[in-house]
mmCIF file of C-alpha atoms in Angstrom:
data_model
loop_
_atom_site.group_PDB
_atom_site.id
_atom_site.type_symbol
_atom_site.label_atom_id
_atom_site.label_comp_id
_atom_site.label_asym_id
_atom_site.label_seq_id
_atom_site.Cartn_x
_atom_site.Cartn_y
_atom_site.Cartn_z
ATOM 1 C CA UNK A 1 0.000 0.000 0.000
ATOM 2 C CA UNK A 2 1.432 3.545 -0.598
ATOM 3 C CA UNK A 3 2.183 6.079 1.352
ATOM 4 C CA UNK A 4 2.716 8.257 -0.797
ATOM 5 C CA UNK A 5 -0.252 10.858 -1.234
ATOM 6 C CA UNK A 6 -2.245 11.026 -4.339
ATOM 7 C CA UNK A 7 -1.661 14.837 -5.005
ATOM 8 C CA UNK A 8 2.115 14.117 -4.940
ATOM 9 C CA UNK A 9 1.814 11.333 -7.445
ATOM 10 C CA UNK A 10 -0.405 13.095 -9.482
ATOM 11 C CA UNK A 11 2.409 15.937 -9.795
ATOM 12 C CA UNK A 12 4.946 13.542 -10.332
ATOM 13 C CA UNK A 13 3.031 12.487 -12.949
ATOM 14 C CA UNK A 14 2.864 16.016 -14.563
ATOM 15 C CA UNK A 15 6.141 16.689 -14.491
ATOM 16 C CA UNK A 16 7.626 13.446 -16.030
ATOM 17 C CA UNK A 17 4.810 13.896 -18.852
ATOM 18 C CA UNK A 18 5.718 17.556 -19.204
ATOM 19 C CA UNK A 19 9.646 16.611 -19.637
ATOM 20 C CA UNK A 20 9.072 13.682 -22.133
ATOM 21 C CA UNK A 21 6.974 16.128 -24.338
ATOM 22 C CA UNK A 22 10.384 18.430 -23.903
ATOM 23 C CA UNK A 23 12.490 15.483 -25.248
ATOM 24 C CA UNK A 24 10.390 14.388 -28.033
ATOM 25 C CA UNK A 25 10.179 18.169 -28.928
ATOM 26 C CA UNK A 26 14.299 18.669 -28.951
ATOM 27 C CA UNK A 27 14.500 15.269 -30.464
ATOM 28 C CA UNK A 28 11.817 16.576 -33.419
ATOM 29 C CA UNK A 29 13.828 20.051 -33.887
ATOM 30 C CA UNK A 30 15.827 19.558 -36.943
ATOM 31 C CA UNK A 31 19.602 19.578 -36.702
ATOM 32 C CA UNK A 32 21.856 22.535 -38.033
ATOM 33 C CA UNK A 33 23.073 22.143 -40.945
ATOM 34 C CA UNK A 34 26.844 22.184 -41.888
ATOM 35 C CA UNK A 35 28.311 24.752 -43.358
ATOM 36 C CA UNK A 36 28.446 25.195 -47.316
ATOM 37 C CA UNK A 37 31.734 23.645 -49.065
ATOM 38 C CA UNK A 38 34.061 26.810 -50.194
ATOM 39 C CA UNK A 39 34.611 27.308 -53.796
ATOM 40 C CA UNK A 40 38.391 26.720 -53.508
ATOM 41 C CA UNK A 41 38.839 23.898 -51.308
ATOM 42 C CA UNK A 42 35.955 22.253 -53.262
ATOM 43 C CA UNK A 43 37.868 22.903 -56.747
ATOM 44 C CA UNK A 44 41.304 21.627 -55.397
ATOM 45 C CA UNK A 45 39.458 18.117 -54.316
ATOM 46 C CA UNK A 46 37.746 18.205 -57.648
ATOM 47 C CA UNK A 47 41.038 18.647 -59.533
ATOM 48 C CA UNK A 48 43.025 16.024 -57.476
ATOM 49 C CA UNK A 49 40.159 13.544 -58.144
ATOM 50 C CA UNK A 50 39.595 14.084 -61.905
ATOM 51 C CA UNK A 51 43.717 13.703 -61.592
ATOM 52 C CA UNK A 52 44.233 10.494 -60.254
ATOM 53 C CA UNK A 53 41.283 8.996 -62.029
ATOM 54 C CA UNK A 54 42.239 10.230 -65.423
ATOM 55 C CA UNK A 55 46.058 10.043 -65.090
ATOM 56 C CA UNK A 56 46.254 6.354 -66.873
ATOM 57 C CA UNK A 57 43.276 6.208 -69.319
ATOM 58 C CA UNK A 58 44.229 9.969 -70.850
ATOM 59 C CA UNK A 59 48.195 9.646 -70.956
ATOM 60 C CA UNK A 60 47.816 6.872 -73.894
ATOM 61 C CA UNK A 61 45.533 9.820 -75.497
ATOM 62 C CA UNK A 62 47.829 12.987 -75.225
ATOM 63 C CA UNK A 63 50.369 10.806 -76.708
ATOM 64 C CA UNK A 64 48.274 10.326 -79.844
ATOM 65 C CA UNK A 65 47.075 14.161 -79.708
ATOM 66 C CA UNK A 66 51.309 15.266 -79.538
ATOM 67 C CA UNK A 67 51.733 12.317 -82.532
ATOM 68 C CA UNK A 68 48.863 13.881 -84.401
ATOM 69 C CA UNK A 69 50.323 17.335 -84.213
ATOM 70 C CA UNK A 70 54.156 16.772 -84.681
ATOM 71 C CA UNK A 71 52.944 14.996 -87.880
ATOM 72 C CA UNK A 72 50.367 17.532 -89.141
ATOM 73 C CA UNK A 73 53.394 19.925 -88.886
ATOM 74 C CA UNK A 74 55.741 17.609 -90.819
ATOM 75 C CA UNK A 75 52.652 17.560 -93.834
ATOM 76 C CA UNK A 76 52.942 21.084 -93.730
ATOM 77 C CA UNK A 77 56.725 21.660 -94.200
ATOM 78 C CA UNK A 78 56.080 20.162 -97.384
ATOM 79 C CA UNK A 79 54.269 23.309 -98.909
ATOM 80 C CA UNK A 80 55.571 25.663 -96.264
ATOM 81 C CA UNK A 81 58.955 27.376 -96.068
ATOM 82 C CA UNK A 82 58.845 29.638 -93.439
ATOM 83 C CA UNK A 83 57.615 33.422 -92.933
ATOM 84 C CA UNK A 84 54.114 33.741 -91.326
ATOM 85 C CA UNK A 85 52.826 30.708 -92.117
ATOM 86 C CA UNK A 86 55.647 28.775 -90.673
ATOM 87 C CA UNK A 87 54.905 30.419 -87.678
ATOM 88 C CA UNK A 88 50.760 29.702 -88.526
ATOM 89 C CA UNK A 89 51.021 26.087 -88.694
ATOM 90 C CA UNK A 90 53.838 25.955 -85.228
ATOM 91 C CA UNK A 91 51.416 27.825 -82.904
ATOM 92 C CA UNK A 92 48.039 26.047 -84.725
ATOM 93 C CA UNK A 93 49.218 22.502 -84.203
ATOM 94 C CA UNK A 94 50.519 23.860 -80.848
ATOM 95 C CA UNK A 95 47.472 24.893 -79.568
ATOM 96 C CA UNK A 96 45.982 22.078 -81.105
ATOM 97 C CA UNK A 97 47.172 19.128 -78.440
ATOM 98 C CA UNK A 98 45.167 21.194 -76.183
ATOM 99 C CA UNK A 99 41.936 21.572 -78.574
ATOM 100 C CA UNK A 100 42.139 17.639 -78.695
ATOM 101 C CA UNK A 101 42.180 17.228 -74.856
ATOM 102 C CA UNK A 102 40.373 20.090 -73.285
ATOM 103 C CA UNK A 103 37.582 20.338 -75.776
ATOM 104 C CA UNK A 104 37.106 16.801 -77.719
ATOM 105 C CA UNK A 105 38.107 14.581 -74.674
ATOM 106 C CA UNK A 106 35.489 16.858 -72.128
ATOM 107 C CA UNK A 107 32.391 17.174 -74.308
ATOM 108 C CA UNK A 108 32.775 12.884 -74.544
ATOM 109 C CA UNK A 109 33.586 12.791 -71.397
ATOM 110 C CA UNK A 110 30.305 14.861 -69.985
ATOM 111 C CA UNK A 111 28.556 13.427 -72.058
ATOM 112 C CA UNK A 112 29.040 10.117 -70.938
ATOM 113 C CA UNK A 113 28.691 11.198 -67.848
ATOM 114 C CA UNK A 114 24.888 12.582 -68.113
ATOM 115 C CA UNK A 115 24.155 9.629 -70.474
ATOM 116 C CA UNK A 116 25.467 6.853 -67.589
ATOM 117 C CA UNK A 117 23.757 9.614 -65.009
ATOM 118 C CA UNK A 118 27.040 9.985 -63.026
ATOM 119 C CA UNK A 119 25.700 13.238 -62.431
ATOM 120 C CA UNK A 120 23.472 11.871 -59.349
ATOM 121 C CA UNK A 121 27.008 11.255 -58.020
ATOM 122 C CA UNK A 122 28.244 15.210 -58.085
ATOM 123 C CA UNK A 123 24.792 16.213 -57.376
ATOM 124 C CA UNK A 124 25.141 15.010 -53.999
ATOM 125 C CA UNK A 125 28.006 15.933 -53.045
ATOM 126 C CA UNK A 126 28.248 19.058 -50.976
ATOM 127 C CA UNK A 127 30.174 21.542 -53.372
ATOM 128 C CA UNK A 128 29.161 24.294 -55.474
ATOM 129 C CA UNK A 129 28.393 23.030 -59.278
ATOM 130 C CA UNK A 130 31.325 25.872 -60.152
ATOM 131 C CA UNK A 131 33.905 23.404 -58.614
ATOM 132 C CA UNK A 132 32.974 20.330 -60.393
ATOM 133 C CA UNK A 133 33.380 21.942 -64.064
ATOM 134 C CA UNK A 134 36.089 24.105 -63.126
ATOM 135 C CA UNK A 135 37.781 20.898 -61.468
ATOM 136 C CA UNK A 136 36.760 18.565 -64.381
ATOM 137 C CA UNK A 137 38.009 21.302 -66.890
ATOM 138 C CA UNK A 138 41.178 22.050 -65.030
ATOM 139 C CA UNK A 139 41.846 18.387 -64.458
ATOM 140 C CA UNK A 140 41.730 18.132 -68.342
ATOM 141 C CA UNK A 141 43.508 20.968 -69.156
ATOM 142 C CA UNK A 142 46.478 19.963 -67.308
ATOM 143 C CA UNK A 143 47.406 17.203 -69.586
ATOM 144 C CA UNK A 144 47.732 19.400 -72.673
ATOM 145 C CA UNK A 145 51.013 20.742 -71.033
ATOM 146 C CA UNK A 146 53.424 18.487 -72.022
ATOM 147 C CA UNK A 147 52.261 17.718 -75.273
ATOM 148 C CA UNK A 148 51.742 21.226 -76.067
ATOM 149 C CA UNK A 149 55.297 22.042 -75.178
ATOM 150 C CA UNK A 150 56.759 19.160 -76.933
ATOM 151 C CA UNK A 151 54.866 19.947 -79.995
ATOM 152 C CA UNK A 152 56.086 23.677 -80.012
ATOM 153 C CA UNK A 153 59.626 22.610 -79.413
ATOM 154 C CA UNK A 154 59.640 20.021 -82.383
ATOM 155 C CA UNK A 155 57.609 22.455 -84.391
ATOM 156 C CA UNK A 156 60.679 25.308 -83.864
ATOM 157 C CA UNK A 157 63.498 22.666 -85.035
ATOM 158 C CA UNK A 158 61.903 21.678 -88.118
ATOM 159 C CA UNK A 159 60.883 25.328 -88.978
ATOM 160 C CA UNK A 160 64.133 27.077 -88.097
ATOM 161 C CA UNK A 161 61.841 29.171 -85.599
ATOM 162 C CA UNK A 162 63.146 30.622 -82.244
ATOM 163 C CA UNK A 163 62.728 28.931 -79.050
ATOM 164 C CA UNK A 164 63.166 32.206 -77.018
ATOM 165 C CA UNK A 165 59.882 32.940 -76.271
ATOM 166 C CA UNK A 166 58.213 29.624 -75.244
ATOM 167 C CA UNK A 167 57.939 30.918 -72.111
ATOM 168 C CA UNK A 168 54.642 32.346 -73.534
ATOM 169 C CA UNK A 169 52.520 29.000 -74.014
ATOM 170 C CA UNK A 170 52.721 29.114 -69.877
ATOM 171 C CA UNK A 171 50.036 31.828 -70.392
ATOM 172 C CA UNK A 172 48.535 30.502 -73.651
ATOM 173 C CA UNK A 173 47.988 26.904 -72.256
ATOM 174 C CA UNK A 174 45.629 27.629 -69.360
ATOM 175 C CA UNK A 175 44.269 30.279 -70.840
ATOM 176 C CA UNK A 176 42.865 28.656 -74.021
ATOM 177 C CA UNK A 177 42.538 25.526 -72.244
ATOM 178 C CA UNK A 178 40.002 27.345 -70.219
ATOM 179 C CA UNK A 179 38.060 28.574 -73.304
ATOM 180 C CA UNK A 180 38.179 25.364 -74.805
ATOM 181 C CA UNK A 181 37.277 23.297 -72.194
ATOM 182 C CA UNK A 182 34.465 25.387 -70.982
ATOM 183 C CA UNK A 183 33.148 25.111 -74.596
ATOM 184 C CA UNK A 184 33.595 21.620 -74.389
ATOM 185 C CA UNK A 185 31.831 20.717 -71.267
ATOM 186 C CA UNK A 186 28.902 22.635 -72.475
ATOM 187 C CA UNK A 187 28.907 20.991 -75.389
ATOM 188 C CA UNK A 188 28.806 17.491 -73.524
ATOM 189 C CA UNK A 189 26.086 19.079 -71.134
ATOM 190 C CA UNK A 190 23.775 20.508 -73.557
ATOM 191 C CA UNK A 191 23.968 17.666 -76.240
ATOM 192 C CA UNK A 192 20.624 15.238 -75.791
ATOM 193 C CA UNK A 193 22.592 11.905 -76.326
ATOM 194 C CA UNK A 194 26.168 10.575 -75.703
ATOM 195 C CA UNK A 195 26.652 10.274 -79.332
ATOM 196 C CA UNK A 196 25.431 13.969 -80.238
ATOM 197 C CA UNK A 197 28.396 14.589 -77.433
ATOM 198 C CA UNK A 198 30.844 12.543 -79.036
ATOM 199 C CA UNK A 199 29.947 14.404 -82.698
ATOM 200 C CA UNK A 200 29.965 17.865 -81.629
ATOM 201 C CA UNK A 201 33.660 17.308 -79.909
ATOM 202 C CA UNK A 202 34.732 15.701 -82.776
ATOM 203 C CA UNK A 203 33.689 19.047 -85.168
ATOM 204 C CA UNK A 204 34.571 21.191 -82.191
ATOM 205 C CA UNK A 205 38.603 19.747 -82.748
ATOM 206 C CA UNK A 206 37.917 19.370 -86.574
ATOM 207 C CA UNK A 207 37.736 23.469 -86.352
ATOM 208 C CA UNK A 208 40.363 23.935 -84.635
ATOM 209 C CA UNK A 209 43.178 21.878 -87.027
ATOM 210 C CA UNK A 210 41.638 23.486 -89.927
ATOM 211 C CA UNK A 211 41.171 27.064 -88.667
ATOM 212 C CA UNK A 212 44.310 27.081 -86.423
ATOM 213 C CA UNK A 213 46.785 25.188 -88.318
ATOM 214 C CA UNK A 214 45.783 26.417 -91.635
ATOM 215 C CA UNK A 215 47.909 29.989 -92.895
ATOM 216 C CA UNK A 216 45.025 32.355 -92.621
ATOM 217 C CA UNK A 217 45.951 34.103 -95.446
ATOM 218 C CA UNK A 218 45.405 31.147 -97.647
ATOM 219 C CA UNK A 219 42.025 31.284 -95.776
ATOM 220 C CA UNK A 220 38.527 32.872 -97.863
ATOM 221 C CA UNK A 221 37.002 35.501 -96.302
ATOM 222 C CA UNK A 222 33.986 33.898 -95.128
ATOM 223 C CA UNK A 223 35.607 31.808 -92.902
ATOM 224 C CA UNK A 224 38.384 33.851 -91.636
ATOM 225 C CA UNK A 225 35.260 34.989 -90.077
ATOM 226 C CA UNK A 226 34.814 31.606 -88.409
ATOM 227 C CA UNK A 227 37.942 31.622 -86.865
ATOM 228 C CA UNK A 228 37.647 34.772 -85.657
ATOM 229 C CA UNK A 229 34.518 33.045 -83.265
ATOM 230 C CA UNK A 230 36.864 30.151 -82.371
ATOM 231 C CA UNK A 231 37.979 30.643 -78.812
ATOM 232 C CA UNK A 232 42.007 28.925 -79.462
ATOM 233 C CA UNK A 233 42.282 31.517 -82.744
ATOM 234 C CA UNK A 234 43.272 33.911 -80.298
ATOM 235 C CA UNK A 235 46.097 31.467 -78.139
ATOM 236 C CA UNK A 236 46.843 30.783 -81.917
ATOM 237 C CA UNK A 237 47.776 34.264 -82.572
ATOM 238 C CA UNK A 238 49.583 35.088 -79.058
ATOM 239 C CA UNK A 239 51.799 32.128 -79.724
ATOM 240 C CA UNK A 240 52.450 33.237 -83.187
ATOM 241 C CA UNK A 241 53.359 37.114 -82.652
ATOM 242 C CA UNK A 242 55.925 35.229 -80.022
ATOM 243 C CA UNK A 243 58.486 34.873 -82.990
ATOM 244 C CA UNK A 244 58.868 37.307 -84.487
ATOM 245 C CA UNK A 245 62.321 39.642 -84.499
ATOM 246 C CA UNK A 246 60.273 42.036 -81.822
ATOM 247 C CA UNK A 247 57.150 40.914 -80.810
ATOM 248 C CA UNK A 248 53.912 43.334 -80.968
ATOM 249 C CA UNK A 249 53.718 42.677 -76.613
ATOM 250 C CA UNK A 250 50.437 44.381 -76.115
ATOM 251 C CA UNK A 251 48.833 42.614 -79.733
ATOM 252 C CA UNK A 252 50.268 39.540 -77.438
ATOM 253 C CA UNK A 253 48.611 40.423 -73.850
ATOM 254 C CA UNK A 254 45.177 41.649 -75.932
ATOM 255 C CA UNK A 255 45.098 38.173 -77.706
ATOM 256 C CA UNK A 256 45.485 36.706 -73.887
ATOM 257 C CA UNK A 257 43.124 38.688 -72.632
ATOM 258 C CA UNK A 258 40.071 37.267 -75.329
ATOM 259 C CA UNK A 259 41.268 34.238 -74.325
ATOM 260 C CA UNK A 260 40.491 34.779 -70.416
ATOM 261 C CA UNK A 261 37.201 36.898 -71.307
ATOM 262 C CA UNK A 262 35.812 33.699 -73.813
ATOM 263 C CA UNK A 263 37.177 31.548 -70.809
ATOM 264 C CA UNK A 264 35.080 33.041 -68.401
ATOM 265 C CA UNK A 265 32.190 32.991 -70.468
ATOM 266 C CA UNK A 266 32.884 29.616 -71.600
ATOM 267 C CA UNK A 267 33.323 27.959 -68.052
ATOM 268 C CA UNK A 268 29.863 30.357 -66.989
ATOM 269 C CA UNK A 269 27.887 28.394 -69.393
ATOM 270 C CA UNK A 270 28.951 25.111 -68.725
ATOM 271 C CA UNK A 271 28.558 25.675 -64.877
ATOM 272 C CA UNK A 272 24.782 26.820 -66.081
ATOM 273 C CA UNK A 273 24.703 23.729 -68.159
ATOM 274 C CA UNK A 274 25.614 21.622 -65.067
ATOM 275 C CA UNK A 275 23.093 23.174 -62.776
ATOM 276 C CA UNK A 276 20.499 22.492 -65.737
ATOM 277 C CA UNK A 277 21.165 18.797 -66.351
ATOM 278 C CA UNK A 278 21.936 18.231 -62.997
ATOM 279 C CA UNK A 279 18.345 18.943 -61.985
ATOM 280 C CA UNK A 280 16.559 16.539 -65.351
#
């Protein structure tokens, strides 16, 4: 039998009741959230992923892009002597390794990516849709390096052409790489189907070796126009002013400079592009 009143138990009662209804309400409350991934450290884990995971299928691949342009340029010494369009077809099949890479290997790549829907994968993970394309494009980009510098050197020797400005394509490599691979990861975004992808790289590089390596002045009008709205004409033309006796330095830095405005633009798009197939 209890001794304990009834009033007591009864406020006992209240209270426990009254604290469980505190628990349950604490344990409803959702949690706070963590704090958004940064832009930077996001893009640098990006970039070393897209490294290490592309190191040993795309190595095999900028060999054949450097094979493809050392030899374009040994076709071409065959009707060219030297002058301008010695220097024409060295900076065009220069800048072409990275054309190959950056905007032919990234527009298959996304592609396949949206088609297989390994965008699920970067949609969950907690950083801004900038880093992944930037990452991806960067990650890409870095490749073209040694090919492009290999290609340049080779191109000088069997030209006669001076090596004393190389120093330039350390400018002209990311900076058309990040036109070119901004075009081509909206290109692999924005294409319906994996194959439509695949095609539009393809033309994407086909327009670059024609337009780039080509002597513009053997070019029509008409589409001298059409290079003028390919982003690597201008990395074409940086590179090329580079050999001269005396370079034309600010011609040089403008030619740069469309190269990091169409970059910008470029990589904008395919961020948008990202964000909008993300989302399908």
């Amino acid at each position: 039998m209890s001794v304990v009143p009834a009033e007591a138990e009864t406020g006992s009662v209240r209270i426990r009741v009254a604290r469980d209804k505190d628990a349950g309400a604490a344990g409803d409350a959702p949690a706070p959230l963590a704090p958004r991934a940064r832009l930077l450290p996001s893009l640098a884990a990006v970039y070393r992923a897209q490294l290490s995971r592309a190191r040993v299928a795309r190595i095999p691949l900028l060999f054949v892009a450097t094979f493809q342009s050392v030899g374009i340029m040994v076709l071409m010494r065959g009707v060219v002597d030297g002058g301008d369009e010695a220097r024409a077809v060295v900076a065009g099949s220069s800048v072409l390794v990275v054309a190959f890479v950056a905007l032919n290997l990234l527009a298959q790549y996304f592609g396949q990516l949206r088609a297989s829907g390994g965008l699920d994968h970067y949609a969950t993970l907690p950083v801004p849709p900038a880093a992944v394309v930037l990452g991806a494009a960067a990650a890409y980009a870095s490749f073209t390096v040694p090919g492009t510098f290999v290609t340049a050197v080779v191109g000088c020797v069997l030209f006669q052409l001076p090596l004393t400005h190389l120093w330039v394509l350390a400018a002209v490599v990311p900076l058309a790489g990040a036109a070119l691979a901004g075009l081509g990861a909206a290109l692999g975004l924005l294409a319906p189907r994996q194959e439509l992808a695949t095609l539009l790289g393809q033309l994407g590089m086909s327009a670059a070796l024609l337009l780039g390596v080509l002597p513009p002045k053997r070019l029509p009008v008409p589409i001298l126009y059409a290079r003028d709205l390919l982003p690597s004409t201008y990395g074409v033309e940086a590179f090329a002013r580079t050999f001269d006796t005396h370079p034309n330095w600010p011609a040089v830095v403008l030619d740069l400079a469309v190269c990091a405005v169409v970059g910008v633009v470029s990589l904008a798009v395919a961020t948008w592009a990202y964000r909008r197939a993300a989302v399908r």
